[in-house]
């Protein structure tokens, strides 16, 4: 597949891609962990601190007004990017992890009782396992896990059977970080909604790779992190349907989330501020807005097509390497290639590739149950972004072949 992406121009937008690593041109294939930032994002952060910075929602002075306007503009950009119905549905948090913890500790505590069930899948990141385990410990609820097959796909029929009269929440990854699997989220949501069960989608990996429309999906919550979307780290988004967010108790108490405080009683602020206690991450919210502008100019549809071409190319080449096992071969898959090599530990793969200037992640990818399922201690993972090229994949493949020669 081809697209109209001007890849040389795009690469020039990312200053770090010009770095030499161990005297070799950087081949950055660790985008699922965190991707690199275009100059426009870097500039927006420098600009806000240089010209517009003050605390938000608090001052009448010019800088506070400027800073507040830019901060709230970024909220609208996020709202439009995922097609939420209102700015009130966009809550700024630290990242996907905090967003899931927020839902567990507010929606979860208010709605989940002993014996109730929370349904997840066997391919979740720890961020979509541990907060629910903590909630189960606190409430006496039970965590149910829908199984996956050897291709790394959800076994949908078993998932459906696990939706019971006791299920109070379904929380599922949109695209798996360890396998690349893209889940049939529309079907999952329809099946859960047929029993009036809300659905949270962990969009940490999906959001940089495809257009996401939360109204079309009809998910109840959608979470993601800015740093995987070409934006800054330390900022992320919880989307929630307004009616659900209105009914939820606040997460943390403090400044900005209140309307009136006396020692007897506190009245909470309206959405979205009810969930945003304390001074927020002002500059990084604005940086996230700049990342969204950048991506909109390229088009998420174009990015999806381009990256599908990269994944097909990499998969084809990887399959020709003897002793290479791809972990995660789902029919519907995003731009992630997890693999192991016979007789070479993934950590050695990571270290050896680094000596060639190639950055991949080696480890359990915060998805230990996935590693257990495939009976591997870890995998090496090459994850692609809009600025990667087939020439870089060739470098990766040559690198893998050369380390097989040395170690194999
Ligand atoms: N996965 C990876 O290398 P935070 O850390 O809050 O920004 O994102 C957590 C998270 C949640 N869900 C999924 C599917 C994820 O992939 C991640 C982060 C990184 O795969 C770091 S472990």
Short mmCIF file of C-alpha atoms and ligand atoms in Angstrom, two decimals:
data_model
loop_
_atom_site.label_atom_id
_atom_site.label_comp_id
_atom_site.label_asym_id
_atom_site.label_seq_id
_atom_site.Cartn_x
_atom_site.Cartn_y
_atom_site.Cartn_z
CA UNK A 1 0.00 0.00 0.00
CA UNK A 2 1.24 3.52 -0.71
CA UNK A 3 0.21 6.88 0.65
CA UNK A 4 0.93 10.46 -0.10
CA UNK A 5 3.02 10.93 3.09
CA UNK A 6 6.13 12.99 2.42
CA UNK A 7 8.32 10.87 4.65
CA UNK A 8 11.49 12.93 4.22
CA UNK A 9 9.67 16.06 5.27
CA UNK A 10 8.08 14.24 8.21
CA UNK A 11 11.44 12.92 9.36
CA UNK A 12 12.90 16.41 9.20
CA UNK A 13 10.19 17.50 11.65
CA UNK A 14 11.70 15.25 14.35
CA UNK A 15 15.10 16.63 15.36
CA UNK A 16 16.09 13.59 17.41
CA UNK A 17 15.99 11.37 14.32
CA UNK A 18 19.21 13.05 13.18
CA UNK A 19 21.08 11.79 16.26
CA UNK A 20 23.90 9.33 15.85
CA UNK A 21 23.75 6.48 18.36
CA UNK A 22 27.04 4.65 18.77
CA UNK A 23 28.20 6.43 15.63
CA UNK A 24 25.34 5.00 13.61
CA UNK A 25 22.20 6.73 12.36
CA UNK A 26 19.46 6.23 14.93
CA UNK A 27 16.80 3.68 13.95
CA UNK A 28 14.12 4.35 16.53
CA UNK A 29 11.73 1.40 16.79
CA UNK A 30 10.60 1.78 20.40
CA UNK A 31 7.58 3.89 19.63
CA UNK A 32 5.11 1.79 21.60
CA UNK A 33 7.04 2.67 24.77
CA UNK A 34 7.18 6.36 23.87
CA UNK A 35 7.51 8.07 20.54
CA UNK A 36 9.61 11.05 19.52
CA UNK A 37 8.40 14.64 19.34
CA UNK A 38 8.11 16.90 16.31
CA UNK A 39 9.68 20.35 16.47
CA UNK A 40 6.17 21.87 16.58
CA UNK A 41 5.52 20.19 19.94
CA UNK A 42 8.91 21.18 21.33
CA UNK A 43 8.38 24.76 20.12
CA UNK A 44 4.93 24.99 21.66
CA UNK A 45 6.31 24.09 25.08
CA UNK A 46 9.23 26.50 24.77
CA UNK A 47 6.80 29.18 23.61
CA UNK A 48 4.38 28.80 26.49
CA UNK A 49 7.15 29.01 29.08
CA UNK A 50 8.78 31.91 27.21
CA UNK A 51 5.66 33.99 26.53
CA UNK A 52 2.36 32.76 27.98
CA UNK A 53 3.03 30.97 31.24
CA UNK A 54 1.06 31.47 34.46
CA UNK A 55 -1.28 29.28 36.50
CA UNK A 56 -4.63 28.52 34.89
CA UNK A 57 -8.24 29.17 36.01
CA UNK A 58 -7.01 31.34 38.87
CA UNK A 59 -5.87 34.78 37.79
CA UNK A 60 -7.40 37.78 36.08
CA UNK A 61 -4.02 39.01 34.92
CA UNK A 62 -3.07 38.80 31.24
CA UNK A 63 -0.68 35.86 31.45
CA UNK A 64 -3.13 33.74 33.41
CA UNK A 65 -5.85 34.49 30.87
CA UNK A 66 -3.51 33.63 27.97
CA UNK A 67 -2.35 30.45 29.61
CA UNK A 68 -5.93 29.43 30.49
CA UNK A 69 -7.12 30.09 26.93
CA UNK A 70 -4.35 27.94 25.46
CA UNK A 71 -4.97 25.19 28.02
CA UNK A 72 -8.69 25.10 27.27
CA UNK A 73 -8.05 25.31 23.50
CA UNK A 74 -6.01 22.14 23.86
CA UNK A 75 -8.95 20.46 25.59
CA UNK A 76 -11.14 21.33 22.61
CA UNK A 77 -8.49 19.93 20.26
CA UNK A 78 -8.54 16.64 22.18
CA UNK A 79 -12.34 16.63 22.14
CA UNK A 80 -12.39 17.11 18.36
CA UNK A 81 -9.58 14.60 17.81
CA UNK A 82 -11.57 11.76 19.39
CA UNK A 83 -14.95 13.28 18.47
CA UNK A 84 -16.23 13.53 22.04
CA UNK A 85 -19.56 15.31 22.44
CA UNK A 86 -18.29 18.00 24.81
CA UNK A 87 -15.18 19.50 26.38
CA UNK A 88 -16.69 18.41 29.71
CA UNK A 89 -15.92 14.83 28.77
CA UNK A 90 -12.15 15.42 28.49
CA UNK A 91 -10.30 15.04 31.79
CA UNK A 92 -6.56 15.72 31.85
CA UNK A 93 -4.58 13.18 33.87
CA UNK A 94 -0.94 12.03 33.93
CA UNK A 95 -1.45 9.22 31.45
CA UNK A 96 -3.40 6.09 30.61
CA UNK A 97 -2.37 4.52 33.91
CA UNK A 98 -3.77 7.34 36.00
CA UNK A 99 -6.94 7.44 33.91
CA UNK A 100 -7.71 3.76 34.61
CA UNK A 101 -6.92 4.18 38.30
CA UNK A 102 -9.26 7.18 38.38
CA UNK A 103 -12.14 5.16 36.92
CA UNK A 104 -11.44 2.23 39.28
CA UNK A 105 -11.34 4.41 42.37
CA UNK A 106 -14.34 6.61 41.51
CA UNK A 107 -16.76 4.77 39.22
CA UNK A 108 -15.57 1.44 40.58
CA UNK A 109 -15.90 2.25 44.26
CA UNK A 110 -19.32 3.81 43.73
CA UNK A 111 -20.78 1.02 41.62
CA UNK A 112 -19.07 -2.24 42.48
CA UNK A 113 -20.04 -4.47 45.40
CA UNK A 114 -18.92 -7.85 46.78
CA UNK A 115 -19.46 -10.65 44.25
CA UNK A 116 -19.69 -8.26 41.27
CA UNK A 117 -17.46 -8.98 38.30
CA UNK A 118 -15.07 -6.89 36.21
CA UNK A 119 -14.20 -8.39 32.84
CA UNK A 120 -10.84 -7.85 31.13
CA UNK A 121 -8.84 -9.89 28.59
CA UNK A 122 -5.69 -11.97 28.84
CA UNK A 123 -3.74 -9.49 26.70
CA UNK A 124 -3.98 -6.47 29.03
CA UNK A 125 -1.11 -4.22 30.06
CA UNK A 126 -0.54 -4.20 33.83
CA UNK A 127 -2.25 -0.79 33.91
CA UNK A 128 -5.49 -2.49 32.96
CA UNK A 129 -5.05 -5.36 35.42
CA UNK A 130 -3.63 -4.06 38.67
CA UNK A 131 -6.09 -1.15 39.29
CA UNK A 132 -8.96 -3.69 38.98
CA UNK A 133 -7.21 -6.16 41.28
CA UNK A 134 -6.84 -3.35 43.81
CA UNK A 135 -10.52 -2.49 43.43
CA UNK A 136 -11.45 -6.17 43.87
CA UNK A 137 -9.43 -6.29 47.09
CA UNK A 138 -11.19 -3.16 48.31
CA UNK A 139 -14.72 -4.21 47.36
CA UNK A 140 -14.81 -8.01 47.28
CA UNK A 141 -15.48 -8.00 43.53
CA UNK A 142 -14.06 -10.66 41.19
CA UNK A 143 -11.77 -10.13 38.20
CA UNK A 144 -12.69 -12.26 35.18
CA UNK A 145 -10.25 -12.73 32.30
CA UNK A 146 -11.31 -13.58 28.75
CA UNK A 147 -8.78 -15.88 27.06
CA UNK A 148 -6.73 -15.38 23.89
CA UNK A 149 -5.62 -17.86 21.22
CA UNK A 150 -2.11 -18.66 19.99
CA UNK A 151 -2.30 -15.92 17.35
CA UNK A 152 -2.81 -13.46 20.19
CA UNK A 153 -6.47 -12.79 19.39
CA UNK A 154 -9.29 -12.54 21.87
CA UNK A 155 -11.45 -15.68 21.79
CA UNK A 156 -14.60 -13.69 21.27
CA UNK A 157 -17.12 -16.46 21.95
CA UNK A 158 -15.53 -17.08 25.35
CA UNK A 159 -15.45 -13.36 26.05
CA UNK A 160 -19.19 -13.15 25.34
CA UNK A 161 -19.89 -16.10 27.60
CA UNK A 162 -18.03 -14.41 30.43
CA UNK A 163 -20.42 -11.44 30.36
CA UNK A 164 -22.77 -12.36 33.17
CA UNK A 165 -25.53 -10.79 35.25
CA UNK A 166 -22.83 -9.93 37.76
CA UNK A 167 -20.57 -8.07 35.30
CA UNK A 168 -20.43 -4.40 36.25
CA UNK A 169 -17.65 -3.19 33.94
CA UNK A 170 -15.76 -4.40 30.88
CA UNK A 171 -12.26 -2.97 30.47
CA UNK A 172 -10.39 -3.95 27.32
CA UNK A 173 -7.30 -2.87 25.45
CA UNK A 174 -8.04 -1.37 22.02
CA UNK A 175 -4.63 -2.40 20.64
CA UNK A 176 -2.26 -4.65 22.59
CA UNK A 177 1.20 -3.28 23.33
CA UNK A 178 2.82 -6.71 23.55
CA UNK A 179 1.16 -8.34 20.52
CA UNK A 180 -0.16 -5.55 18.32
CA UNK A 181 -3.63 -7.17 18.28
CA UNK A 182 -6.48 -4.77 17.54
CA UNK A 183 -9.56 -5.97 19.38
CA UNK A 184 -13.08 -6.07 17.89
CA UNK A 185 -14.08 -3.23 20.18
CA UNK A 186 -17.35 -2.34 18.47
CA UNK A 187 -18.64 -5.87 18.95
CA UNK A 188 -17.33 -5.95 22.52
CA UNK A 189 -19.11 -2.69 23.32
CA UNK A 190 -22.37 -3.79 21.68
CA UNK A 191 -22.32 -7.08 23.60
CA UNK A 192 -21.68 -5.33 26.92
CA UNK A 193 -24.24 -2.61 26.27
CA UNK A 194 -26.87 -5.24 25.48
CA UNK A 195 -26.62 -6.00 29.20
CA UNK A 196 -26.25 -2.37 30.27
CA UNK A 197 -22.59 -2.80 31.19
CA UNK A 198 -20.24 0.14 30.58
CA UNK A 199 -17.00 -0.38 28.67
CA UNK A 200 -13.60 1.23 29.18
CA UNK A 201 -11.17 1.08 26.27
CA UNK A 202 -7.46 1.33 26.96
CA UNK A 203 -6.41 3.32 23.91
CA UNK A 204 -2.78 3.90 24.90
CA UNK A 205 -1.49 2.04 21.83
CA UNK A 206 -4.38 2.54 19.41
CA UNK A 207 -4.54 6.32 19.51
CA UNK A 208 -1.33 7.09 17.54
CA UNK A 209 -2.14 4.56 14.82
CA UNK A 210 -5.77 5.12 13.79
CA UNK A 211 -8.62 7.59 13.83
CA UNK A 212 -10.61 7.14 17.04
CA UNK A 213 -14.22 8.30 17.25
CA UNK A 214 -15.58 7.73 20.74
CA UNK A 215 -19.16 8.50 19.73
CA UNK A 216 -19.06 6.04 16.86
CA UNK A 217 -17.46 3.41 19.10
CA UNK A 218 -19.98 4.28 21.82
CA UNK A 219 -17.42 3.41 24.52
CA UNK A 220 -18.13 4.78 27.99
CA UNK A 221 -14.52 5.56 28.86
CA UNK A 222 -11.46 5.89 26.62
CA UNK A 223 -7.96 6.47 28.01
CA UNK A 224 -4.63 7.37 26.45
CA UNK A 225 -1.25 8.97 27.12
CA UNK A 226 0.17 12.04 25.37
CA UNK A 227 3.71 10.67 25.09
CA UNK A 228 2.67 7.87 22.72
CA UNK A 229 0.84 10.41 20.55
CA UNK A 230 3.94 12.49 19.69
CA UNK A 231 3.14 14.73 22.64
CA UNK A 232 4.85 15.28 26.00
CA UNK A 233 5.11 12.73 28.78
CA UNK A 234 3.28 13.34 32.04
CA UNK A 235 0.01 14.19 30.36
CA UNK A 236 -2.87 11.95 29.30
CA UNK A 237 -6.59 11.89 28.79
CA UNK A 238 -9.60 10.25 30.33
CA UNK A 239 -12.65 10.51 28.11
CA UNK A 240 -15.91 9.62 29.81
CA UNK A 241 -19.52 10.03 28.77
CA UNK A 242 -20.83 13.12 30.49
CA UNK A 243 -23.68 11.40 32.34
CA UNK A 244 -21.29 8.83 33.82
CA UNK A 245 -18.72 11.44 34.84
CA UNK A 246 -21.45 13.61 36.41
CA UNK A 247 -22.58 10.69 38.55
CA UNK A 248 -19.07 9.72 39.67
CA UNK A 249 -17.56 11.00 42.92
CA UNK A 250 -14.36 13.06 42.57
CA UNK A 251 -10.94 11.37 42.49
CA UNK A 252 -8.63 13.69 44.42
CA UNK A 253 -9.54 16.70 46.54
CA UNK A 254 -7.85 20.08 46.36
CA UNK A 255 -7.80 23.33 44.44
CA UNK A 256 -9.75 23.79 41.20
CA UNK A 257 -12.06 20.80 41.77
CA UNK A 258 -14.27 22.75 44.17
CA UNK A 259 -16.98 25.37 43.83
CA UNK A 260 -17.32 26.22 47.52
CA UNK A 261 -15.47 25.05 50.62
CA UNK A 262 -16.42 25.46 54.26
CA UNK A 263 -15.22 23.33 57.15
CA UNK A 264 -18.67 21.74 57.24
CA UNK A 265 -19.06 20.88 53.58
CA UNK A 266 -17.50 21.18 50.13
CA UNK A 267 -19.39 21.67 46.90
CA UNK A 268 -17.57 20.18 43.95
CA UNK A 269 -16.86 21.96 40.70
CA UNK A 270 -18.57 21.11 37.42
CA UNK A 271 -17.01 18.89 34.75
CA UNK A 272 -14.26 18.54 33.73
CA UNK A 273 -12.68 20.40 36.68
CA UNK A 274 -14.27 18.10 39.29
CA UNK A 275 -11.61 15.54 38.35
CA UNK A 276 -8.67 17.91 37.96
CA UNK A 277 -7.53 18.76 41.50
CA UNK A 278 -4.48 21.00 41.87
CA UNK A 279 -2.40 22.91 39.36
CA UNK A 280 -2.44 20.87 36.15
CA UNK A 281 0.40 20.06 33.78
CA UNK A 282 -0.21 23.29 31.86
CA UNK A 283 2.63 23.35 29.33
CA UNK A 284 2.29 19.69 28.46
CA UNK A 285 -1.45 19.98 27.86
CA UNK A 286 -0.60 22.75 25.40
CA UNK A 287 2.12 20.52 23.91
CA UNK A 288 -0.44 17.74 23.48
CA UNK A 289 -2.65 20.20 21.60
CA UNK A 290 0.30 20.95 19.28
CA UNK A 291 0.82 17.21 18.69
CA UNK A 292 -2.83 16.88 17.69
CA UNK A 293 -2.50 19.82 15.26
CA UNK A 294 0.55 18.12 13.79
CA UNK A 295 -1.24 14.79 13.33
CA UNK A 296 -4.38 16.39 11.93
CA UNK A 297 -2.29 18.08 9.24
CA UNK A 298 -0.99 14.66 8.14
CA UNK A 299 -4.27 12.80 8.67
CA UNK A 300 -4.77 9.76 10.89
CA UNK A 301 -6.16 7.81 7.93
CA UNK A 302 -2.92 8.39 5.98
CA UNK A 303 -0.86 7.36 9.00
CA UNK A 304 -2.84 4.12 9.41
CA UNK A 305 -2.32 3.17 5.74
CA UNK A 306 1.38 4.04 5.80
CA UNK A 307 2.05 2.08 9.00
CA UNK A 308 0.12 -0.94 7.72
CA UNK A 309 2.60 -0.98 4.82
CA UNK A 310 5.52 -0.88 7.26
CA UNK A 311 4.10 -3.72 9.35
CA UNK A 312 3.44 -5.92 6.30
CA UNK A 313 6.96 -5.32 5.05
CA UNK A 314 8.58 -6.04 8.42
CA UNK A 315 6.47 -9.16 8.98
CA UNK A 316 7.28 -10.52 5.55
CA UNK A 317 11.02 -10.01 6.11
CA UNK A 318 10.97 -11.33 9.68
CA UNK A 319 9.23 -14.52 8.59
CA UNK A 320 12.18 -15.32 6.35
CA UNK A 321 14.60 -15.39 9.29
CA UNK A 322 15.23 -18.91 10.55
CA UNK A 323 14.77 -19.23 14.30
CA UNK A 324 12.68 -16.06 14.59
CA UNK A 325 9.28 -16.54 16.21
CA UNK A 326 6.72 -13.76 15.90
CA UNK A 327 4.67 -13.36 19.06
CA UNK A 328 1.31 -11.96 18.04
CA UNK A 329 -0.04 -12.83 14.60
CA UNK A 330 -3.56 -11.51 14.87
CA UNK A 331 -5.54 -11.00 11.69
CA UNK A 332 -6.21 -7.42 12.72
CA UNK A 333 -2.98 -5.93 13.97
CA UNK A 334 -1.26 -2.58 14.49
CA UNK A 335 2.36 -1.63 13.78
CA UNK A 336 4.08 -3.80 16.41
CA UNK A 337 6.43 -6.72 15.77
CA UNK A 338 7.19 -8.74 18.90
CA UNK A 339 9.58 -11.63 18.42
CA UNK A 340 11.98 -14.06 19.99
CA UNK A 341 15.08 -15.73 18.54
CA UNK A 342 16.20 -19.27 19.20
CA UNK A 343 19.00 -19.39 21.79
CA UNK A 344 19.30 -15.60 22.15
CA UNK A 345 17.69 -13.89 25.12
CA UNK A 346 15.59 -10.84 24.19
CA UNK A 347 17.75 -8.64 26.42
CA UNK A 348 20.79 -9.64 24.37
CA UNK A 349 18.84 -8.87 21.21
CA UNK A 350 18.08 -5.39 22.60
CA UNK A 351 21.67 -4.75 23.62
CA UNK A 352 23.15 -6.02 20.36
CA UNK A 353 20.73 -4.01 18.25
CA UNK A 354 21.54 -0.92 20.30
CA UNK A 355 25.19 -1.33 19.35
CA UNK A 356 23.98 -0.89 15.75
CA UNK A 357 22.00 2.25 16.58
CA UNK A 358 18.67 0.40 16.60
CA UNK A 359 16.32 1.04 19.54
CA UNK A 360 13.84 -1.75 20.30
CA UNK A 361 12.30 -2.70 23.62
CA UNK A 362 13.23 -6.02 25.20
CA UNK A 363 11.30 -7.30 28.19
CA UNK A 364 7.83 -8.29 29.33
CA UNK A 365 6.37 -4.98 28.15
CA UNK A 366 4.35 -4.67 31.37
CA UNK A 367 2.25 -7.58 30.14
CA UNK A 368 3.62 -10.50 32.16
CA UNK A 369 0.49 -12.66 31.72
CA UNK A 370 0.99 -12.43 27.93
CA UNK A 371 4.57 -13.67 28.32
CA UNK A 372 3.33 -16.55 30.53
CA UNK A 373 0.70 -17.47 27.95
CA UNK A 374 3.29 -17.72 25.18
CA UNK A 375 5.76 -19.38 27.58
CA UNK A 376 8.53 -16.86 26.92
CA UNK A 377 10.39 -14.84 29.56
CA UNK A 378 10.31 -11.75 27.38
CA UNK A 379 10.23 -10.65 23.76
CA UNK A 380 12.08 -8.13 21.62
CA UNK A 381 9.63 -5.60 20.23
CA UNK A 382 10.02 -3.34 17.23
CA UNK A 383 7.19 -0.82 17.16
CA UNK A 384 6.73 1.54 14.24
CA UNK A 385 5.66 5.15 13.94
CA UNK A 386 4.74 7.46 11.11
CA UNK A 387 8.38 8.54 10.64
CA UNK A 388 9.82 5.03 10.20
CA UNK A 389 10.79 3.72 6.77
CA UNK A 390 11.26 0.42 4.98
CA UNK A 391 14.97 1.24 4.77
CA UNK A 392 15.05 1.27 8.59
CA UNK A 393 13.30 -2.10 8.65
CA UNK A 394 16.03 -3.39 6.35
CA UNK A 395 18.60 -2.18 8.90
CA UNK A 396 16.71 -4.00 11.64
CA UNK A 397 16.51 -7.23 9.65
CA UNK A 398 20.21 -7.08 8.78
CA UNK A 399 20.96 -6.40 12.43
CA UNK A 400 18.97 -9.45 13.54
CA UNK A 401 20.70 -11.61 10.93
CA UNK A 402 24.11 -10.42 12.04
CA UNK A 403 23.44 -11.22 15.68
CA UNK A 404 22.17 -14.69 14.76
CA UNK A 405 25.50 -15.18 13.02
CA UNK A 406 27.39 -14.14 16.14
CA UNK A 407 25.24 -15.90 18.79
CA UNK A 408 23.14 -18.43 16.92
N1 LIG B 1 3.00 0.77 27.47
C1 LIG B 1 5.02 -0.06 26.43
O1 LIG B 1 6.25 -0.04 26.24
P1 LIG B 1 1.40 5.05 30.61
O2 LIG B 1 2.63 4.41 31.18
O3 LIG B 1 0.40 5.42 31.68
O4 LIG B 1 1.69 6.15 29.66
O5 LIG B 1 0.70 3.93 29.69
C2 LIG B 1 0.36 2.69 30.24
C3 LIG B 1 -0.12 1.76 29.19
C4 LIG B 1 -1.43 1.34 29.24
N2 LIG B 1 -1.93 0.52 28.30
C5 LIG B 1 -1.18 0.08 27.28
C6 LIG B 1 -1.80 -0.80 26.24
C7 LIG B 1 0.16 0.47 27.18
O6 LIG B 1 0.89 0.02 26.17
C8 LIG B 1 0.72 1.29 28.18
C9 LIG B 1 2.17 1.67 28.15
C10 LIG B 1 4.42 1.05 27.26
O7 LIG B 1 4.31 -0.91 25.94
C11 LIG B 1 5.17 1.28 28.52
S1 LIG B 1 5.07 -0.09 29.62
#
